[in-house]
Coordinates of C-alpha atoms in Angstrom, one line a residue:
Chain A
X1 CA 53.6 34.7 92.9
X2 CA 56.5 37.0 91.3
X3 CA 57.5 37.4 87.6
X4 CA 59.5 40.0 86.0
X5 CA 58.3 41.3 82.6
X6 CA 60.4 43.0 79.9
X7 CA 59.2 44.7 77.2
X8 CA 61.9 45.3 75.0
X9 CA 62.2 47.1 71.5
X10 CA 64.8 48.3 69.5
X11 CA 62.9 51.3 68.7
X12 CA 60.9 53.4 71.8
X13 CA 58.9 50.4 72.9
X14 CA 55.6 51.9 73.5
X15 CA 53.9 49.1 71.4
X16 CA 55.3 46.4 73.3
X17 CA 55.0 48.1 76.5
X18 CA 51.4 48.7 76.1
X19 CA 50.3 45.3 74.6
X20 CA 52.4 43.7 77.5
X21 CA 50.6 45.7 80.3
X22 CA 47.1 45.2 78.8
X23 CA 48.1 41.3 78.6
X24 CA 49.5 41.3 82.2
X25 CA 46.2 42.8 83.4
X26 CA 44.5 39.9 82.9
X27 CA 46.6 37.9 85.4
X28 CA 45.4 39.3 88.8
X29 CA 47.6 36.7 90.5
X30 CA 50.3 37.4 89.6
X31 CA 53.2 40.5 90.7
X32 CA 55.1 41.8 87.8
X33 CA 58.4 43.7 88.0
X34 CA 58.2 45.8 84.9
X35 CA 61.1 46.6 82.8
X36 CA 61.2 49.0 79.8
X37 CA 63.8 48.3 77.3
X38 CA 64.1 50.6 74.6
X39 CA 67.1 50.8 71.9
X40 CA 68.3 47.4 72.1
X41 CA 69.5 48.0 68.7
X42 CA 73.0 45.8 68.9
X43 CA 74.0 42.6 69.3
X44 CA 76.2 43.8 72.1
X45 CA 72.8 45.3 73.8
X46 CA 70.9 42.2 73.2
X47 CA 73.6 40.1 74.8
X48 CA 73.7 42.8 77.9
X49 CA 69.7 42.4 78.4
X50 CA 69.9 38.3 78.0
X51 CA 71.8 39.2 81.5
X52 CA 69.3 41.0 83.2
X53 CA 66.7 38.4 82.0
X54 CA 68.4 35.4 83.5
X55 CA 69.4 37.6 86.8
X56 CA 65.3 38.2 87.1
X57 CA 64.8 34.8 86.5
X58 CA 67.2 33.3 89.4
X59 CA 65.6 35.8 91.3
X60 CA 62.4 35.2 90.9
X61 CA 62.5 31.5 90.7
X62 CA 60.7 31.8 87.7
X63 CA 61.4 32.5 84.4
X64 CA 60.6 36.1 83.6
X65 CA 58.0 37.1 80.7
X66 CA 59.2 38.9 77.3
X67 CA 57.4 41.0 75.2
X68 CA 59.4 42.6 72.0
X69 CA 59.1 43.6 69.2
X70 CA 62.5 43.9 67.7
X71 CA 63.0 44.0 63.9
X72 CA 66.1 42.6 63.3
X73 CA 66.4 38.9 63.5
X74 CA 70.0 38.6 64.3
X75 CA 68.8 40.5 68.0
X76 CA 65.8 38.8 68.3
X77 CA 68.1 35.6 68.0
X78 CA 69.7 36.7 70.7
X79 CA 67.0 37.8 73.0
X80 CA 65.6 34.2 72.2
X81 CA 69.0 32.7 74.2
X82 CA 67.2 34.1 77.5
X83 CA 65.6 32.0 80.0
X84 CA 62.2 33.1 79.3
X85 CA 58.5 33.2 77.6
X86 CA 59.1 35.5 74.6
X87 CA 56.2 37.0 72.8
X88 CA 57.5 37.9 69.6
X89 CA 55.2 40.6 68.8
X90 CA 55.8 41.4 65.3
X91 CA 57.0 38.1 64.1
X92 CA 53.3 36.7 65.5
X93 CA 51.5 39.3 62.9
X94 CA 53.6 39.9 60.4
X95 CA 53.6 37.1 58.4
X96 CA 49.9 36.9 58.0
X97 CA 49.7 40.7 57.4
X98 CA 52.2 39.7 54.3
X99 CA 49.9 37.5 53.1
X100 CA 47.0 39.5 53.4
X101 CA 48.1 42.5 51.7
X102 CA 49.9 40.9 49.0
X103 CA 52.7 43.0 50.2
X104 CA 55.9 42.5 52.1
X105 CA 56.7 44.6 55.2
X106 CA 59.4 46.7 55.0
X107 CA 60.9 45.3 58.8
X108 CA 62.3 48.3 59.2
X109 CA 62.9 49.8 62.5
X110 CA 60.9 52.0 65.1
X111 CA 58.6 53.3 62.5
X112 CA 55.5 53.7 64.6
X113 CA 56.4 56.5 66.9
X114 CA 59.1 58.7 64.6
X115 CA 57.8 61.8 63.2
X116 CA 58.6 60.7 59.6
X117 CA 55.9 58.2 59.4
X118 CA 53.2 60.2 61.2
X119 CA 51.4 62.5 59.3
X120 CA 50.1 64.3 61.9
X121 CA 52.8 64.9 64.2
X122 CA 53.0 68.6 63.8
X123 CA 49.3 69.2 64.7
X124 CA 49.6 67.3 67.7
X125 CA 52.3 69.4 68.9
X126 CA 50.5 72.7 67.9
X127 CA 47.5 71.4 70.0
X128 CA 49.8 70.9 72.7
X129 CA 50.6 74.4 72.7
X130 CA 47.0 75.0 71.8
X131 CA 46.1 73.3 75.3
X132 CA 49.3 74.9 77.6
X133 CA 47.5 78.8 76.1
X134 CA 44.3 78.3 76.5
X135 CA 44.0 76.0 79.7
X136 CA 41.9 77.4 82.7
X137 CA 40.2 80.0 81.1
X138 CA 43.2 81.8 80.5
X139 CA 42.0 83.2 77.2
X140 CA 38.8 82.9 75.5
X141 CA 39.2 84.5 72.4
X142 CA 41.0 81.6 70.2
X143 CA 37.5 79.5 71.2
X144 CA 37.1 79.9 67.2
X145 CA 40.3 77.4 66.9
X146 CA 39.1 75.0 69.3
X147 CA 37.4 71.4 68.7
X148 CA 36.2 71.2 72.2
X149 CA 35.8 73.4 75.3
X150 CA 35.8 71.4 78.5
X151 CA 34.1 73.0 81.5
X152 CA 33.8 72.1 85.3
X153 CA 34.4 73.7 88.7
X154 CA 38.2 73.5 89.7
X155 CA 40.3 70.8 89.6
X156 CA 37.9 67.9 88.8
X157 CA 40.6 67.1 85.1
X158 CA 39.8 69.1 82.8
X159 CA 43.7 70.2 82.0
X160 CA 45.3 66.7 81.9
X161 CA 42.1 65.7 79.9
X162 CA 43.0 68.4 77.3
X163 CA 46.7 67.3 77.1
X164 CA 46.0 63.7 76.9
X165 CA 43.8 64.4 74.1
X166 CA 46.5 66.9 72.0
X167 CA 49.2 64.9 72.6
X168 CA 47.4 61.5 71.8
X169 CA 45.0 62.6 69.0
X170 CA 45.9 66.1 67.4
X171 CA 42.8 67.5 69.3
X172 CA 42.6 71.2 70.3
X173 CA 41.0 71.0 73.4
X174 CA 40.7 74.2 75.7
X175 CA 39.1 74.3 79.4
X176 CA 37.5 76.7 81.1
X177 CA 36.4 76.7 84.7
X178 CA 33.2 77.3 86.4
X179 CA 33.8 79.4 89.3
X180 CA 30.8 80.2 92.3
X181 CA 30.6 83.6 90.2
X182 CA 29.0 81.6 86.9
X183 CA 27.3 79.7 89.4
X184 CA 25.5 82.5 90.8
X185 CA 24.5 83.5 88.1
X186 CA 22.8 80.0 86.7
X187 CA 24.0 80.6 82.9
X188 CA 26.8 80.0 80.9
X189 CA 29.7 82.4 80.6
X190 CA 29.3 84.8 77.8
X191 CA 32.7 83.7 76.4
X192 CA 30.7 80.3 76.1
X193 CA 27.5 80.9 74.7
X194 CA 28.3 81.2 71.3
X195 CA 30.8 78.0 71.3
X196 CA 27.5 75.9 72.9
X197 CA 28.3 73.0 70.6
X198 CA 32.0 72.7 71.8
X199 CA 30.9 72.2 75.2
X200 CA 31.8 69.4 76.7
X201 CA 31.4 68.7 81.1
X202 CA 33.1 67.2 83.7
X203 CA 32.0 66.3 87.4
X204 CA 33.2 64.7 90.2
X205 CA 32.5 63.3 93.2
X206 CA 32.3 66.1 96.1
X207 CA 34.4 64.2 98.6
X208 CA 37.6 63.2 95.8
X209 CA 37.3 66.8 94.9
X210 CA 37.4 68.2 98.7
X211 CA 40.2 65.6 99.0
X212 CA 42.3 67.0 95.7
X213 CA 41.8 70.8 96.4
X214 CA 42.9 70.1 100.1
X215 CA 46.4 69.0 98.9
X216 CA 46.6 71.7 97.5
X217 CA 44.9 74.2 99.6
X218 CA 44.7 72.4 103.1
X219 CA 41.9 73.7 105.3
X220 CA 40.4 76.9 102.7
X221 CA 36.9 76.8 101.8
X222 CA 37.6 76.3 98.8
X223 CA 38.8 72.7 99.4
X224 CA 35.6 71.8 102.2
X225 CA 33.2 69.2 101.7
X226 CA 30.5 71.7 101.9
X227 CA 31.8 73.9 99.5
X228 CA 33.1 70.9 96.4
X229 CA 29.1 69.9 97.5
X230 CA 27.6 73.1 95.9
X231 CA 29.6 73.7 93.0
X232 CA 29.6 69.8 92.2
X233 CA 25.5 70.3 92.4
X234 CA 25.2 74.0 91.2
X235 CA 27.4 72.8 87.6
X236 CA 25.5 69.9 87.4
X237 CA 22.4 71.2 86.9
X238 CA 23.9 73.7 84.3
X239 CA 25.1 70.9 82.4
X240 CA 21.2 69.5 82.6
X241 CA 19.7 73.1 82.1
X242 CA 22.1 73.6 78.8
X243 CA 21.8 70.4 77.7
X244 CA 25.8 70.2 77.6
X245 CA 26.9 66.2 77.8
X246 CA 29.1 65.6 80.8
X247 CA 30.9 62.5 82.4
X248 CA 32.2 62.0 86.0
X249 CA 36.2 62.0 85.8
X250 CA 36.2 60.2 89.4
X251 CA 36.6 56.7 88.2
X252 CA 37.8 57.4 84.7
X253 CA 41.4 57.9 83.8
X254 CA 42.6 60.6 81.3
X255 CA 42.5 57.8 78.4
X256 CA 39.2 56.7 79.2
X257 CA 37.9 60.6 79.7
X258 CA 39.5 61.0 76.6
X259 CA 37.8 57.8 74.4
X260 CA 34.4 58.5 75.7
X261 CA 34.3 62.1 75.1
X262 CA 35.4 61.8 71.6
X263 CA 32.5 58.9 71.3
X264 CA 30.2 60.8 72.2
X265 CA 30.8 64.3 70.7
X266 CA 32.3 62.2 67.1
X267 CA 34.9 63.5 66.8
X268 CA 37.1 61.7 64.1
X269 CA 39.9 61.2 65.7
X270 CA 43.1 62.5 63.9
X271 CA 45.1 59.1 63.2
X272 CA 48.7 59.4 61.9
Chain B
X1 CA 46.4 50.3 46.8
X2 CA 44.1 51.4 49.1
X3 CA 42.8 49.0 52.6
X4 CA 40.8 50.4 55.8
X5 CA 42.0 49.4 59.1
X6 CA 39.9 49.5 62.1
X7 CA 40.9 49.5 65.7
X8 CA 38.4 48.1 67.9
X9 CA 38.1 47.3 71.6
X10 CA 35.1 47.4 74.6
X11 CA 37.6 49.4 76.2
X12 CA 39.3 52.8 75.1
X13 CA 41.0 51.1 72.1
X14 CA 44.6 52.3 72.7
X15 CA 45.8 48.9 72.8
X16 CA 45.0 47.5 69.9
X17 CA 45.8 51.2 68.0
X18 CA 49.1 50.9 69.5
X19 CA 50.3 47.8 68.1
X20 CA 48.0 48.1 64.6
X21 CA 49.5 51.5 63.8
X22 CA 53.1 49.2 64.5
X23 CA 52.2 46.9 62.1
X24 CA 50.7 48.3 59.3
X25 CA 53.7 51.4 59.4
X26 CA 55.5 48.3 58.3
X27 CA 53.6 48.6 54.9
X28 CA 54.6 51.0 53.0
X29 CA 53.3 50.7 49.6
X30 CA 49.6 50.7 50.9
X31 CA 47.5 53.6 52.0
X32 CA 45.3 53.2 54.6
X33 CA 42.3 55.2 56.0
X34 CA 42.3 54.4 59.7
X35 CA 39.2 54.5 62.4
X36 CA 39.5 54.1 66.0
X37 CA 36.2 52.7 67.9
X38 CA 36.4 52.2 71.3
X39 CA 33.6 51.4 73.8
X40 CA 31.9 48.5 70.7
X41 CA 30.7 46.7 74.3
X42 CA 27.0 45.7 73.1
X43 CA 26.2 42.9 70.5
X44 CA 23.9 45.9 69.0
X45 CA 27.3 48.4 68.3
X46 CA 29.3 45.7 67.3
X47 CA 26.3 44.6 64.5
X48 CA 26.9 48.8 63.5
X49 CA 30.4 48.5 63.7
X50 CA 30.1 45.3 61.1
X51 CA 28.1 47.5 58.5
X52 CA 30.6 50.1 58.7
X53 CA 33.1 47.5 57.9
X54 CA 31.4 46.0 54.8
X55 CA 30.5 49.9 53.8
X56 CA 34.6 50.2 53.8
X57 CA 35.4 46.8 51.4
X58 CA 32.5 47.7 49.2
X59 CA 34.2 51.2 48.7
X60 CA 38.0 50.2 49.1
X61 CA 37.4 47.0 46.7
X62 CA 39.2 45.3 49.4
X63 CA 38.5 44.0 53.0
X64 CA 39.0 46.1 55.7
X65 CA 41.6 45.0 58.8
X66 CA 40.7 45.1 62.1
X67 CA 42.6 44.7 65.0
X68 CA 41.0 44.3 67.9
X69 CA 41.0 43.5 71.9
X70 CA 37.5 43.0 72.7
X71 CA 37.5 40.6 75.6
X72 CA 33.9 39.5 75.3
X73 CA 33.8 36.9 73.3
X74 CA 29.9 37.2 72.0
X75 CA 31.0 40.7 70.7
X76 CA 34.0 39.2 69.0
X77 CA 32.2 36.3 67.5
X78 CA 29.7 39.6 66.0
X79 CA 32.7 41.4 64.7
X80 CA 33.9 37.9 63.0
X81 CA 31.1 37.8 60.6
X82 CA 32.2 41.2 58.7
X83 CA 33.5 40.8 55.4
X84 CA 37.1 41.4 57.2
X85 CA 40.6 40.1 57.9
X86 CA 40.3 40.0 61.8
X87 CA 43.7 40.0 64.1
X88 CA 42.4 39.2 67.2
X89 CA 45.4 40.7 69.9
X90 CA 43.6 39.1 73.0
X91 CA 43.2 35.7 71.9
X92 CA 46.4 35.5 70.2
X93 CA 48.6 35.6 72.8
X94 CA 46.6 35.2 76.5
X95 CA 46.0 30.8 75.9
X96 CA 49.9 30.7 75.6
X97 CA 50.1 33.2 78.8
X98 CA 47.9 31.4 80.7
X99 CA 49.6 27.9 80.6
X100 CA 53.1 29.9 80.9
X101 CA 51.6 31.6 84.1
X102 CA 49.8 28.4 85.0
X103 CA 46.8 31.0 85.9
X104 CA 43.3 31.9 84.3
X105 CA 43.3 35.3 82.3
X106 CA 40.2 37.3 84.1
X107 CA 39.4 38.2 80.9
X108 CA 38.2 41.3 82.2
X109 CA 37.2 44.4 79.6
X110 CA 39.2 47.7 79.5
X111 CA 41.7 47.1 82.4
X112 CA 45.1 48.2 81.5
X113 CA 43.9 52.2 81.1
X114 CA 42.2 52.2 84.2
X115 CA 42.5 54.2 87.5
X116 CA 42.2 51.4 89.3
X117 CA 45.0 49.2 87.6
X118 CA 47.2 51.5 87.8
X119 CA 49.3 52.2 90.9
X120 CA 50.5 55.6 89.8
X121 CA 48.0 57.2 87.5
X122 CA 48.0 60.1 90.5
X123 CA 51.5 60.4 90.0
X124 CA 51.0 61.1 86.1
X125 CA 48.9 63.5 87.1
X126 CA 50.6 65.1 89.9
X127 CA 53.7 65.3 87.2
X128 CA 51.4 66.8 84.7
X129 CA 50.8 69.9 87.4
X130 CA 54.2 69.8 87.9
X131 CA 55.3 70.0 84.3
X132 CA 52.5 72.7 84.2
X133 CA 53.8 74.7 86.9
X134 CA 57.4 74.5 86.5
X135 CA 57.2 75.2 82.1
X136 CA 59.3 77.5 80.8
X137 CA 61.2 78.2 83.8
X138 CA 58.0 80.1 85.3
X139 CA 59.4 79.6 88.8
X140 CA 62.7 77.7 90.1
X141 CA 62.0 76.9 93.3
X142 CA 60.7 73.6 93.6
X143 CA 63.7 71.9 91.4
X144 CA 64.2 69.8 94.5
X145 CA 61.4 68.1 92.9
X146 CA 62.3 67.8 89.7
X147 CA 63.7 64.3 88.0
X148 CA 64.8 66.3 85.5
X149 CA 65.3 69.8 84.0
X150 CA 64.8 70.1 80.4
X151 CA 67.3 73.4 79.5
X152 CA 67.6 74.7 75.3
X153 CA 66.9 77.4 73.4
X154 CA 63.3 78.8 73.2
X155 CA 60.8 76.7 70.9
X156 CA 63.1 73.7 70.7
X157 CA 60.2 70.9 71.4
X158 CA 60.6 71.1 75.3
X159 CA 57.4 71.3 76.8
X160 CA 55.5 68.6 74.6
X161 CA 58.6 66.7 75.7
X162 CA 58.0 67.2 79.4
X163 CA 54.2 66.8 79.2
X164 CA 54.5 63.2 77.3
X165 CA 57.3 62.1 80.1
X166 CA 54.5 63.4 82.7
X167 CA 51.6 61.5 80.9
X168 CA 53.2 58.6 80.2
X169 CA 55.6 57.8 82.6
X170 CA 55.0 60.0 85.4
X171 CA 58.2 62.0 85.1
X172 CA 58.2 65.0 86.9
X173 CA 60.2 67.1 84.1
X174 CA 60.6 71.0 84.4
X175 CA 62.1 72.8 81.3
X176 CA 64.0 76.5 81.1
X177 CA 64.6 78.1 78.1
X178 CA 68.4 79.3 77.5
X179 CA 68.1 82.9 76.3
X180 CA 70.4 85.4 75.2
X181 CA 71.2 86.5 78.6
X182 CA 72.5 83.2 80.1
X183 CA 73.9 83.2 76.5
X184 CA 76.5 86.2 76.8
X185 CA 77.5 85.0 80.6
X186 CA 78.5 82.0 78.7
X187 CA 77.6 79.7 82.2
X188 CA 75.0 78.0 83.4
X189 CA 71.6 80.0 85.0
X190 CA 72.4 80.1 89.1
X191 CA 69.3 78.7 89.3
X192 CA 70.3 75.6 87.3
X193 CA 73.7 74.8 88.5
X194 CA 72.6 73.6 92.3
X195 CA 70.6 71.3 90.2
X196 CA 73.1 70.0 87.6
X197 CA 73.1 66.5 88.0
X198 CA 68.9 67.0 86.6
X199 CA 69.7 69.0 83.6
X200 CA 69.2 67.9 80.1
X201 CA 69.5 69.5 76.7
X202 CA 67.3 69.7 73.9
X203 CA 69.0 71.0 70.7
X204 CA 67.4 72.1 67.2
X205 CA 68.6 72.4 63.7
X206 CA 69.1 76.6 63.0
X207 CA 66.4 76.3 60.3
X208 CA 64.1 74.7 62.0
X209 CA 64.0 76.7 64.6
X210 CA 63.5 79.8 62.8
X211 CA 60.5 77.9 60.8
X212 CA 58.7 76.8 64.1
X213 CA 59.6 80.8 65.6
X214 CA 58.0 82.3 62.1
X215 CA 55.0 81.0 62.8
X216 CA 54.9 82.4 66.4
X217 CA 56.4 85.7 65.7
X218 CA 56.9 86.7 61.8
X219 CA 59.7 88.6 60.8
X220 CA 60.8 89.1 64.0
X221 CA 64.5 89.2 65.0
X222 CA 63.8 86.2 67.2
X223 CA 63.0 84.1 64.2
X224 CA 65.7 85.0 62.0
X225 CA 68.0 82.3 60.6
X226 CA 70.8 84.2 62.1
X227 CA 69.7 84.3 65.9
X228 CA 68.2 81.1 65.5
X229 CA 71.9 79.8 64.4
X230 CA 73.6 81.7 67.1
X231 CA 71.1 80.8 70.2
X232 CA 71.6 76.9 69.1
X233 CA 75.5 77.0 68.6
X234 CA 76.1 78.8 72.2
X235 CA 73.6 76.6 73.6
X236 CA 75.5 73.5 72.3
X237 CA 78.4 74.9 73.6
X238 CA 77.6 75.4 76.6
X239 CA 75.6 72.3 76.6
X240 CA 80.0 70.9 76.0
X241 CA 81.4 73.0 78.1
X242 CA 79.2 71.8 81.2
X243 CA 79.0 68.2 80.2
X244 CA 75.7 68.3 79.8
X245 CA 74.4 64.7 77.8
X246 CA 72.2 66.6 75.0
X247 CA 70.1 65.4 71.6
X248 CA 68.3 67.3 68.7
X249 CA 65.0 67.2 68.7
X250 CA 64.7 68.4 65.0
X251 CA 63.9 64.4 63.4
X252 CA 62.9 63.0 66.7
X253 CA 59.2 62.3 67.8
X254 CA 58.5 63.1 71.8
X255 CA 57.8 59.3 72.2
X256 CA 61.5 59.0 70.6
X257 CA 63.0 62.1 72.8
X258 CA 61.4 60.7 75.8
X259 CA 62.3 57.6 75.6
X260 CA 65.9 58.2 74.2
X261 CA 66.1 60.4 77.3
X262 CA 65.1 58.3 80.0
X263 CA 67.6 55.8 78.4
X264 CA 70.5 58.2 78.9
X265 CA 69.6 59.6 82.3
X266 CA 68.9 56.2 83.8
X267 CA 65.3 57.0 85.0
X268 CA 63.8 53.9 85.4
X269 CA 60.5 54.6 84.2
X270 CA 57.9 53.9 86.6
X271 CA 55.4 51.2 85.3
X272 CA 51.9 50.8 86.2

């Protein structure tokens, strides 16, 4: 079965974007079109998008599925003139949020995601450069600035790990990898010794490793089973000897590396 | 006034941070300390979770708001008995989507920031190599690539911008910083001008600039109001003179430059 989604906002529409996709994850059954709609901010854009709706739904045979969270009411009237299922997103939680903080909401647009209403914009931007500088053991001697450190052999995600977590969360996160020469050796890098409590490891399975470094370096030794194997093993058991927590990126995306290493280091995360 | 809000899920918790940071932006005239706890996916964490809740209303003189999308509903009913205003994002809206969809939610925890509900989380993370790789013009050969260029003058927000576009949407974004050089040619890099139909510009208010480049490099000719001033009005000119669409990134968010981007260029974004 087929049904087109919008999520539609007249602001950037990550909220109703990612509400929308963690609702339409529950319907297994079901394929989605998805459509992202952001700055439906006039009447003449509203009418424009009640177009593509009923196009979808003709289409489809089915009417398609709205998620939105538009301020203004005049729009949102308008949306509402679609041949759909509109989740009104805000309008759902507003009203009892009013109620419950003895307060009225300010309905005003596109708040969440401007820099003016998020205190810590700045900082994540700073650890994004934070992360670009120090990725891949470029430098070690900023370590000092850092709130985490993440190690592992090559390519098993520690870099898109680190952005996630500036961009996302204001975290400084650098990485550093463990090459066969640290390996050999069966300790920590010196650059690493004395930031032990930043430490934080990654792992992977052998065979999606060998499968990631062969794209990009097909046929070396460094991309071979044999190879990802030993370092996969050899890192392991540095993270056991050192008592440095680790998790396996294999099945885990970037968000969920993210959430479960700040669990279990405690970080506070930096909320706007 | 002050309130605690708490974001909770069995999952990684973005969802329901998303849409409560949304909603209580909306509230202006309250201040409110904000914790994010993912992973609450045992009846014992969720009995923790409850005393850190009633800990908050004893100390705010007020109860706590949580917003949460834990799926299980044991853990929920745990969560309920904290001395707490509760919106519950899941239940809320997934009845009405099931009789819309005529199907049965899975009601399945932490889906929608998985790998393995989400068709192109390797192309987010191919795009974040590639935004890696191609920052800061660091090499122009694999433009072909590209779905778009990001081109201004140095330190005007474009690589957080082309990171979040990688992250998020899978965007495979290079940037290349304007400088002086391509400045006094008054035209377009040869390296940019095969690939014109790609390029877009970031701009920055003069004063900004030169705060963001004091903080880099003090003092320094580079970060003086003047050359800040020049570098942005011949960029914008030639940003006009090349009909190249541009914005200014000095009072926009990279959620808000993305997404005003993607708008302008067409890109439809791809969706999980």
């Amino acid at each position: 079965m087929k049904r087109t989604a919008f999520f539609i906002s007249d602001g950037t529409g990550i909220t109703a974007e990612t509400l929308g996709q963690s609702l339409l994850t529950q319907f297994e059954n079901i394929q989605f079109t998805k459509r992202l709609r952001p700055y439906v901010d006039t009447i003449e854009k509203a009418r424009n998008m009640v177009q593509q709706i009923n196009a979808a739904a003709e289409q489809d045979g089915a009417r398609p599925i709205i998620f939105d969270t538009v301020v203004n009411k005049e729009i949102r009237e308008e949306l509402a003139k679609a041949n759909a299922f509109m989740i009104d997103i805000f309008s759902s939680f507003l009203a009892p949020l009013e109620q419950e903080l003895g307060d009225g909401s300010s309905y005003s647009v596109g708040k969440s995601h401007s820099i003016q209403h998020n205190a810590h914009y700045k900082d994540r931007i700073d650890a994004v450069h934070f992360a670009m500088d120090n990725d891949d053991g470029a430098r070690t001697h900023y370590y000092n600035e850092a709130d985490i450190i993440l190690v592992g052999v090559s390519r098993c995600g520690k870099t898109p790990s680190c952005l996630y977590m500036a961009l996302q969360y204001g975290i400084r996160a650098a990485n550093y990898p463990l090459t066969e020469d640290d390996m050999e050796r069966l300790q920590l890098p010196a650059a690493l010794k004395q930031h032990k409590h930043k430490l934080f490891g990654l792992t992977i399975d052998p065979d999606r490793l060998a499968s990631i470094r062969n794209e990009r370096r097909p046929n070396s030794r460094y991309a071979s089973f044999a190879q990802c194997e030993f370092e996969v093993r050899e890192v392991e058991n540095l993270f056991r000897r050192e008592n440095i927590d680790f998790i396996n990126s294999t099945h885990f995306s970037v968000e969920e590396i993210s959430a479960k290493i700040l669990v279990q280091m405690g970080i506070e995360r930096r909320l706007k």
